[in-house]
XYZ file of C-alpha atoms in Angstrom:
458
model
C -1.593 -27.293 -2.440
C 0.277 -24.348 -4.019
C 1.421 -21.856 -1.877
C 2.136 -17.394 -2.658
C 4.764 -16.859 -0.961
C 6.723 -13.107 -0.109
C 10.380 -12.768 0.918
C 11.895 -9.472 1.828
C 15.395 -8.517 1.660
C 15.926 -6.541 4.934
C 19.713 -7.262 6.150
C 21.486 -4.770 4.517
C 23.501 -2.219 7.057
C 22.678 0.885 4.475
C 26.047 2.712 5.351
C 24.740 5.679 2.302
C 22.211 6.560 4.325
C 25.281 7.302 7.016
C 22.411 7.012 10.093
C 22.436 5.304 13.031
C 18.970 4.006 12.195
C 18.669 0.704 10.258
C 18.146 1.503 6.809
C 14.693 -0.028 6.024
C 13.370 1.681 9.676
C 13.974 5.275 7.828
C 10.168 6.427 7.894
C 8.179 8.513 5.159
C 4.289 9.424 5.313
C 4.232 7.461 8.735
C 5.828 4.363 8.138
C 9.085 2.920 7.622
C 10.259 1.541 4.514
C 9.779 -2.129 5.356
C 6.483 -1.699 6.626
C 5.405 0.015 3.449
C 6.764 -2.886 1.597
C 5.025 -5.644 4.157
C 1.715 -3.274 3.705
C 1.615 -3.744 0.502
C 2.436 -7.295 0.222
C -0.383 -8.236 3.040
C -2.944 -7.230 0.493
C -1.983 -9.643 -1.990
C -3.170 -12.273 0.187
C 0.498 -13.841 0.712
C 0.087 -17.478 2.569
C 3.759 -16.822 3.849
C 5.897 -13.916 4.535
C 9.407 -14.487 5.241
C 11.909 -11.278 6.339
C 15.146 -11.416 5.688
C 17.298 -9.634 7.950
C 21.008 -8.973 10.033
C 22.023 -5.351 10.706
C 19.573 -4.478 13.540
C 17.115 -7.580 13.286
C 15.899 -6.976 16.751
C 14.733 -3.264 15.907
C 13.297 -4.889 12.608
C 10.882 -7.447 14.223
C 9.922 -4.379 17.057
C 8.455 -2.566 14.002
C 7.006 -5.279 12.208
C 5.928 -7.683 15.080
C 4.425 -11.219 14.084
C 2.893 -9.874 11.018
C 5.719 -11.750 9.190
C 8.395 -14.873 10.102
C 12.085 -13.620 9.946
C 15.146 -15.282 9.302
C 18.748 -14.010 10.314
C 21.212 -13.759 7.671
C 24.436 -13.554 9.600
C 26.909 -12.764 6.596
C 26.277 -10.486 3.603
C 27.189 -12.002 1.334
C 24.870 -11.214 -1.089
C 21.177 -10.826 -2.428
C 21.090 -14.876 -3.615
C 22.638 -15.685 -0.371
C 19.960 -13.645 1.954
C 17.106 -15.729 -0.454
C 18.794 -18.718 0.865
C 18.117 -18.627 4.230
C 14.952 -19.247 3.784
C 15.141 -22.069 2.838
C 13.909 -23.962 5.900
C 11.028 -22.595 6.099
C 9.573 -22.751 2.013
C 11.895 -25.145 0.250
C 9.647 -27.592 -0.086
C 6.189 -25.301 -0.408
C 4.878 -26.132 -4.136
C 3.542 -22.520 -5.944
C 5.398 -19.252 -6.428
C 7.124 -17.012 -4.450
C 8.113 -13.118 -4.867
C 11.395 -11.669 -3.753
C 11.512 -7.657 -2.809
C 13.967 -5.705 -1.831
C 13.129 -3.668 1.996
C 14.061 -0.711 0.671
C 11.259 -0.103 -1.996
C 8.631 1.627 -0.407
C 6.820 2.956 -3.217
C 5.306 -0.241 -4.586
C 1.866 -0.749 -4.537
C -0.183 -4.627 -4.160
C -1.538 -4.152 -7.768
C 1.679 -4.362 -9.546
C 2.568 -7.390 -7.707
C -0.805 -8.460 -8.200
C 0.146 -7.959 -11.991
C 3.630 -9.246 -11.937
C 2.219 -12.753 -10.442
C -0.465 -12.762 -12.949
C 2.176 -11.978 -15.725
C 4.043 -15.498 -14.581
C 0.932 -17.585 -14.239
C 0.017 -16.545 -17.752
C 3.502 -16.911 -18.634
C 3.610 -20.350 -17.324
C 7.421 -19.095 -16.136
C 9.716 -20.623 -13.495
C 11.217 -17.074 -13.497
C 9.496 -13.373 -13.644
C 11.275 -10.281 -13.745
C 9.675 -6.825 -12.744
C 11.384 -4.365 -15.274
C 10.929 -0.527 -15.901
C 12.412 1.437 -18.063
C 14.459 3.832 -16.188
C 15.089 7.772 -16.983
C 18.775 7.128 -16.301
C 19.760 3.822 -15.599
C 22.597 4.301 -14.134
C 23.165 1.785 -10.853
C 20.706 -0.575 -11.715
C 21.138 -4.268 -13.017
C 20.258 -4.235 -16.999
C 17.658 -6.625 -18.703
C 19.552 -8.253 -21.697
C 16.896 -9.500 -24.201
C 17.494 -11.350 -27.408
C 16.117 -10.347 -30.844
C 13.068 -12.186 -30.013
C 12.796 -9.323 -26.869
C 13.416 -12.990 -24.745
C 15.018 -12.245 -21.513
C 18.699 -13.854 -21.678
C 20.071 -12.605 -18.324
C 20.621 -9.657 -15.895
C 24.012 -7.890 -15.241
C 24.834 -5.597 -12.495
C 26.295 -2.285 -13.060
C 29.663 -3.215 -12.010
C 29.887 -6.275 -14.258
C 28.759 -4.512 -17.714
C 29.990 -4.161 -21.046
C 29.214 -0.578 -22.513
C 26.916 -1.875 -24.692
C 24.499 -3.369 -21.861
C 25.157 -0.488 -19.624
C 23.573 1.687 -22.348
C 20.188 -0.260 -21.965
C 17.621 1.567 -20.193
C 15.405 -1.034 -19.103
C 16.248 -2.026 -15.497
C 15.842 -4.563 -12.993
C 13.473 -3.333 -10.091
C 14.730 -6.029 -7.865
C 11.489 -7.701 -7.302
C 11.069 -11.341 -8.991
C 8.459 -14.427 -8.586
C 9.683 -17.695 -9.293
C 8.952 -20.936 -8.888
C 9.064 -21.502 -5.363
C 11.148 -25.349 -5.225
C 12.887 -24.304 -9.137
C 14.041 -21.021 -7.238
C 15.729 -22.798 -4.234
C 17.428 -26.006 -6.048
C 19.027 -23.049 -8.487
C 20.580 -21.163 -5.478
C 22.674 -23.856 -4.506
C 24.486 -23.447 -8.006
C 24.901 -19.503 -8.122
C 28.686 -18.882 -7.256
C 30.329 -15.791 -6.286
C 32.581 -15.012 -9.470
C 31.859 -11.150 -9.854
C 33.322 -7.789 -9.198
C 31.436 -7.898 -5.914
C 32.724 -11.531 -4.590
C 28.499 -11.970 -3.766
C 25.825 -14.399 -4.912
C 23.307 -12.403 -7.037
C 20.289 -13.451 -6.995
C 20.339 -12.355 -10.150
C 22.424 -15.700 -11.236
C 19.191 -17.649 -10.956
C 17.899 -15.986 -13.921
C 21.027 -17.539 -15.979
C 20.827 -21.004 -14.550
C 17.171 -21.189 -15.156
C 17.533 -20.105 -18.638
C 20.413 -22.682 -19.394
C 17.826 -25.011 -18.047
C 15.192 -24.066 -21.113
C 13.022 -23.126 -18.074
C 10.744 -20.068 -19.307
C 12.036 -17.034 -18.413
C 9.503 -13.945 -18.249
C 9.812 -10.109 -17.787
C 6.907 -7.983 -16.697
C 7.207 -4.409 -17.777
C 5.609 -1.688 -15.146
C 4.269 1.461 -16.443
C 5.801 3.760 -13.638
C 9.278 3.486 -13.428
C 9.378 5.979 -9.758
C 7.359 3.237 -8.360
C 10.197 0.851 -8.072
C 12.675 3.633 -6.500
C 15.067 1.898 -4.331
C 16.652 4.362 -1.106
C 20.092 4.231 -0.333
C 20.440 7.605 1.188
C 18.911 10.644 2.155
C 18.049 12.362 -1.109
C 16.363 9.403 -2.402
C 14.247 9.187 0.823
C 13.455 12.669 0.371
C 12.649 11.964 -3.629
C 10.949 8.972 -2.595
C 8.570 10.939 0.232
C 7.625 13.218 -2.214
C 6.515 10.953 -4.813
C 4.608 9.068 -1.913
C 2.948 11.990 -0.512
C 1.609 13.123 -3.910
C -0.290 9.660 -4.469
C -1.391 10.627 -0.818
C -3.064 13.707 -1.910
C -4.413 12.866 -5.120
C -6.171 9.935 -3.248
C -7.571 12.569 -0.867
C -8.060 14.690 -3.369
C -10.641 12.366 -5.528
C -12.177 11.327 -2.971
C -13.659 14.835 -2.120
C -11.685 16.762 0.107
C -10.111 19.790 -1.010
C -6.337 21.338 -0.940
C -5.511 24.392 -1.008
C -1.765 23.845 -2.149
C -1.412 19.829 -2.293
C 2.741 20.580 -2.517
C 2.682 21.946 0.688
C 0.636 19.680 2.412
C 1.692 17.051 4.391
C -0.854 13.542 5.563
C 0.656 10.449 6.489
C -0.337 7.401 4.666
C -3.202 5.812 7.598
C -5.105 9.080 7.962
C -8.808 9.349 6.715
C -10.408 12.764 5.303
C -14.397 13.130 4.911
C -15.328 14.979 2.030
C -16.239 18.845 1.346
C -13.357 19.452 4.108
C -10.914 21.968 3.603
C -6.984 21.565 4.032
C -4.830 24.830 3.757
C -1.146 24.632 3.196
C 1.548 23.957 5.451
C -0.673 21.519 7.569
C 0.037 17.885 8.742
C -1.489 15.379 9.397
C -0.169 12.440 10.951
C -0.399 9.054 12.193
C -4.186 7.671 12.782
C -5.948 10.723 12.275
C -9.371 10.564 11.196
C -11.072 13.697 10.188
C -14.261 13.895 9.460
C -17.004 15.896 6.492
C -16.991 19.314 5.980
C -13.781 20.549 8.800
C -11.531 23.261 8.224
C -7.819 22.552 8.771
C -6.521 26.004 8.373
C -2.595 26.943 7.498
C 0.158 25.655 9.362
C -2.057 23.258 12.126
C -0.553 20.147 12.899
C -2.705 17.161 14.164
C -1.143 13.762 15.442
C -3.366 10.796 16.587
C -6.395 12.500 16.756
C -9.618 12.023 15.730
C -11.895 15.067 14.412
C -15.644 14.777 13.696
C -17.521 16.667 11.593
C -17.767 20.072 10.597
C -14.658 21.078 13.234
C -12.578 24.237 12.571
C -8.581 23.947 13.604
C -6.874 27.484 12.972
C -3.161 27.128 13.270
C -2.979 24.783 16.083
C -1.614 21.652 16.976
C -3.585 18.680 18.620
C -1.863 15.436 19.635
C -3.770 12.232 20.714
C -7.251 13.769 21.083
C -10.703 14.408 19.946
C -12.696 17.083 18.835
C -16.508 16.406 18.476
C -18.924 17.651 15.853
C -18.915 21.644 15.493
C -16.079 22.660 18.102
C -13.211 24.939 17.449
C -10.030 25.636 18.090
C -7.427 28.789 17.498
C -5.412 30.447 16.352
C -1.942 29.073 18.110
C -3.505 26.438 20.754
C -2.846 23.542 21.926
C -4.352 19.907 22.675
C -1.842 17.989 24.603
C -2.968 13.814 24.792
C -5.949 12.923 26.302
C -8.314 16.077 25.835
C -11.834 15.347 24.952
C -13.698 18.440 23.138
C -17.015 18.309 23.274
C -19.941 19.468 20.524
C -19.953 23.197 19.928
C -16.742 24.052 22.057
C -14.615 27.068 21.215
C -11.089 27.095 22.255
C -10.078 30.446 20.904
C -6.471 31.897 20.849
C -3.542 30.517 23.018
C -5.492 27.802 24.684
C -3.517 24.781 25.690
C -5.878 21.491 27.380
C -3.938 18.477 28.531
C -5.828 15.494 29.886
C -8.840 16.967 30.391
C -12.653 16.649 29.405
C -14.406 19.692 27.745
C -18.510 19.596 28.388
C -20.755 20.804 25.003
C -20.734 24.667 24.120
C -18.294 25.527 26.405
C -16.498 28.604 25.629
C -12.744 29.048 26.490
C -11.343 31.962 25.028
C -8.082 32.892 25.428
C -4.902 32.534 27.173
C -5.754 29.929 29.595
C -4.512 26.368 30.649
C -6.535 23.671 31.415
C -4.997 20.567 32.518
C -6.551 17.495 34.576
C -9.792 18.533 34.238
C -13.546 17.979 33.857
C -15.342 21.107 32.430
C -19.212 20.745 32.381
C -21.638 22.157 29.397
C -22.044 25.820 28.603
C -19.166 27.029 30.861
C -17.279 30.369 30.448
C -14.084 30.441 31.081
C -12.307 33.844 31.074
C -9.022 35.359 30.037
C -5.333 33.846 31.534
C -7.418 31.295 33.247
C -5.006 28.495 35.490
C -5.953 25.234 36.256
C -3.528 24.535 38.321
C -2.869 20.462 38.375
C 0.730 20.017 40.380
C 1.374 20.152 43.547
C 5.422 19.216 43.276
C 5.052 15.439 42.886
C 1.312 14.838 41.440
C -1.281 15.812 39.202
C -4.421 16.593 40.773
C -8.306 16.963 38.880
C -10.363 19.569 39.089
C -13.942 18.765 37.790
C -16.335 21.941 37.574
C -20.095 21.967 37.040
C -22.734 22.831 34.349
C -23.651 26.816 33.789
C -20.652 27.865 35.302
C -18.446 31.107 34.886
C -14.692 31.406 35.396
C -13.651 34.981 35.689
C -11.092 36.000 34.316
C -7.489 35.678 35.701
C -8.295 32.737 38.141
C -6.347 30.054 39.151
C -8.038 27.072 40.356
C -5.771 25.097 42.794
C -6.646 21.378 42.486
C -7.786 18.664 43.675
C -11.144 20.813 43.206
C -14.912 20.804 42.662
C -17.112 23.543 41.677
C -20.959 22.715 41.548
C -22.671 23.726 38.521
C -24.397 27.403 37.967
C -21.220 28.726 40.125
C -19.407 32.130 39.966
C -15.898 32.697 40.301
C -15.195 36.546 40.461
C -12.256 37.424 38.350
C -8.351 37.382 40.054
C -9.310 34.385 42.578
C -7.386 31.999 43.367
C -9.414 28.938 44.768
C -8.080 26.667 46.423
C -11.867 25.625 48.288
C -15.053 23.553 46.642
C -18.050 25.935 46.061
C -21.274 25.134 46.123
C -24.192 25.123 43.954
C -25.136 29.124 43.140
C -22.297 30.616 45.070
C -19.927 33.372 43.964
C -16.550 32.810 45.531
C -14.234 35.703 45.799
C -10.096 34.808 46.890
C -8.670 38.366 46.172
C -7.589 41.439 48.716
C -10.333 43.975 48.689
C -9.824 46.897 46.785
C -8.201 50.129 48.851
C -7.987 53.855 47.279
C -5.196 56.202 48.789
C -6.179 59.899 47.995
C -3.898 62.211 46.200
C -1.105 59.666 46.590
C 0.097 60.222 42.958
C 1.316 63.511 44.109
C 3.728 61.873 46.583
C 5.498 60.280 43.348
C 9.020 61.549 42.640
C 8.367 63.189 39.348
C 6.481 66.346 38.167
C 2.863 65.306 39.048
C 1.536 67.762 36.551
């Protein structure tokens, strides 16, 4: 039975990108480079994926886990050599197989959906992805004849003036035939500038063969951008985030400056919701219809239902329900749970803790380890005060409750529901259902004690 086959080139050290992070684990829009590349591939129904890699395998297979097999290549020695290897485990698979390069994130699963379509109609042994390249420079050219037949690829290094003039370039990604492609590897030599085995060689020897040769042009050369250092991952982030947007974008939700906006490739926007400049959004956040993500809010992990204002806050790991708000300048540290109709208003920050429906928490106040019932107020520079030295401690307070302002509420704690807490207390005691608990000095007035003061008390 024929097989479709993926192997990507992942063993290169990347010394431009002068990090002391593996090249292909370089992220942009919340992934690395390989896993954009593996992404990709998985939705072209591959029956094999095969990684190729050496510098920093272990970190490799962290990030990519059993989603693909991987095979070591202990020496670079080259792009034809790194194919090799593996060889155990498809030499003798009959159907095609597609080489990429790890460091290619911006390709998407319909052009290699239309590059292996390209060689089945082509009936090839060999198929080339090609682009014609804005300035070619560093890229293997695509010799044709006068026929426009493919006669063979040459490298930069290795080319005549004449072929380094051509602008049509190798991307670096290739199906072949999957037993033609390994039986011709074992005849590529190392004879170049470089001392390597191209890949690239495999093109020649097939040719020489009178095997067909094919090259499939692609309409967008900046999909095929290769990264070798910092600049390009920065060129390459921008042209990623873009698509990003646009996607967004079509689908209904609206930007207010899509240049400035930043949403990582996994997150999920409802329509009619509004995103303001300056904002990010990354990782698996889902946000729902009709929200407001106002300037400058950052949101990580999260998931935000519908119809949820965010003013210039950040929120990691959480969840806002239907019709809550939060901001200006707060906070959701991991694990909060915001409940329908909450308001979180200025310089709020809630960590681990579980806000009850139409609660209203205004301003300046901390609320960590906790369990806040429905329809609460909480006042003004409000503590919840979770730490006793060595551990965090809950305090859970009831329905219909009020917080005054200024409190601190010393856990482990429980206040009943329909509760009072007069402002300046510090409680450190459970209250009961109804009562009004007080923890403050009383209030003492010393007559005409200004005039004791050491300045003119007129």
């Amino acid at each position: 039975m024929a097989t479709r086959n993926t192997i990507i080139l992942a063993a290169g050290k990347g010394t431009r990108m002068k990090s002391k992070l593996y090249k292909v684990l370089h992220r942009l829009c919340g992934k690395s480079m390989v896993d954009h590349v593996l992404t990709q591939v998985e939705k072209t129904n591959m029956d094999n994926v095969v990684t190729i890699v050496g510098y920093g395998a272990e970190a490799v297979e962290e990030e990519l886990g059993d989603r693909t097999k991987y095979v070591v290549q202990k020496e670079q020695l080259g792009t034809g050599h790194a194919v090799l290897q593996a060889e155990d485990l498809l030499a003798d698979l009959d159907g095609t197989t597609m080489v990429v390069s790890g460091d290619t994130p911006l390709f998407t699963a319909q052009t290699f959906e239309n590059l292996f379509k390209y060689h089945e109609d082509k009936q090839a042994k060999a198929t080339i992805l090609t682009s014609k390249a804005p300035d070619p420079t560093g890229y293997g050219r695509i010799i044709r004849n006068e026929l426009g037949i493919v006669t063979k690829i040459v490298e930069q290094k290795d080319a005549t003036a004449d072929e380094a003039a051509i602008n049509e370039i190798n991307t670096g990604v290739y199906v072949f035939d999957n037993q033609a492609l390994f039986k011709a590897l074992h005849q590529i030599t190392n004879d170049n500038a470089q001392g390597e085995y191209y890949l690239t060689d495999v093109i020649e020897i097939l040719k020489d063969q009178g095997d067909i040769v094919a090259a499939y042009q692609m309409a967008d050369f900046y999909e095929s951008m290769g990264v070798n250092d910092r600049v390009a991952l920065s060129k390459a982030t921008k042209i990623m985030q873009a698509r990003i947007n646009t996607a967004h974008m079509k689908n209904g939700v609206s930007m207010v400056n899509p240049d400035d906006t930043y949403i990582d490739v996994d997150v999920q926007i409802g329509s009619d919701t509004i995103v303001e400049p300056g904002v990010q959004l990354k990782g698996n956040t889902v946000i729902g219809e009709d929200c407001f993500i106002g300037a400058n809010s950052e949101i990580r992990n999260s998931t935000i239902h519908n119809g949820v204002t965010v003013t210039s806050s950040m929120i990691e790991d959480s969840e806002m329900m239907d019709g809550s708000n939060i901001g200006p300048d707060s906070h959701l540290r991991p694990q909060s749970l915001i409940g329908e109709n909450v308001h979180l208003g200025n310089f709020v920050e809630v960590k681990k803790s579980e806000i009850g429906a139409g609660t209203k928490v205004g301003h300046l106040t901390y609320v960590g380890n906790a369990k806040l019932g429905k329809n609460i107020n909480v006042g003004c520079g409000v503590v919840f005060v979770n730490y006793d030295g060595a551990h965090k401690h809950e305090t859970v307070v009831g329905d219909d409750s009020f917080i005054g302002s200024n409190s601190n509420l010393v856990a482990p704690l429980n206040v009943a529901d329909h509760s009072f807490i007069a402002a300046g207390s510090t409680i450190t005691d459970d209250i009961n259902q109804y009562d009004m608990a007080i923890a403050r000095a009383r209030q003492t007035n010393k007559p005409g004690y200004y005039k004791k003061l050491p300045y003119d008390a007129d």
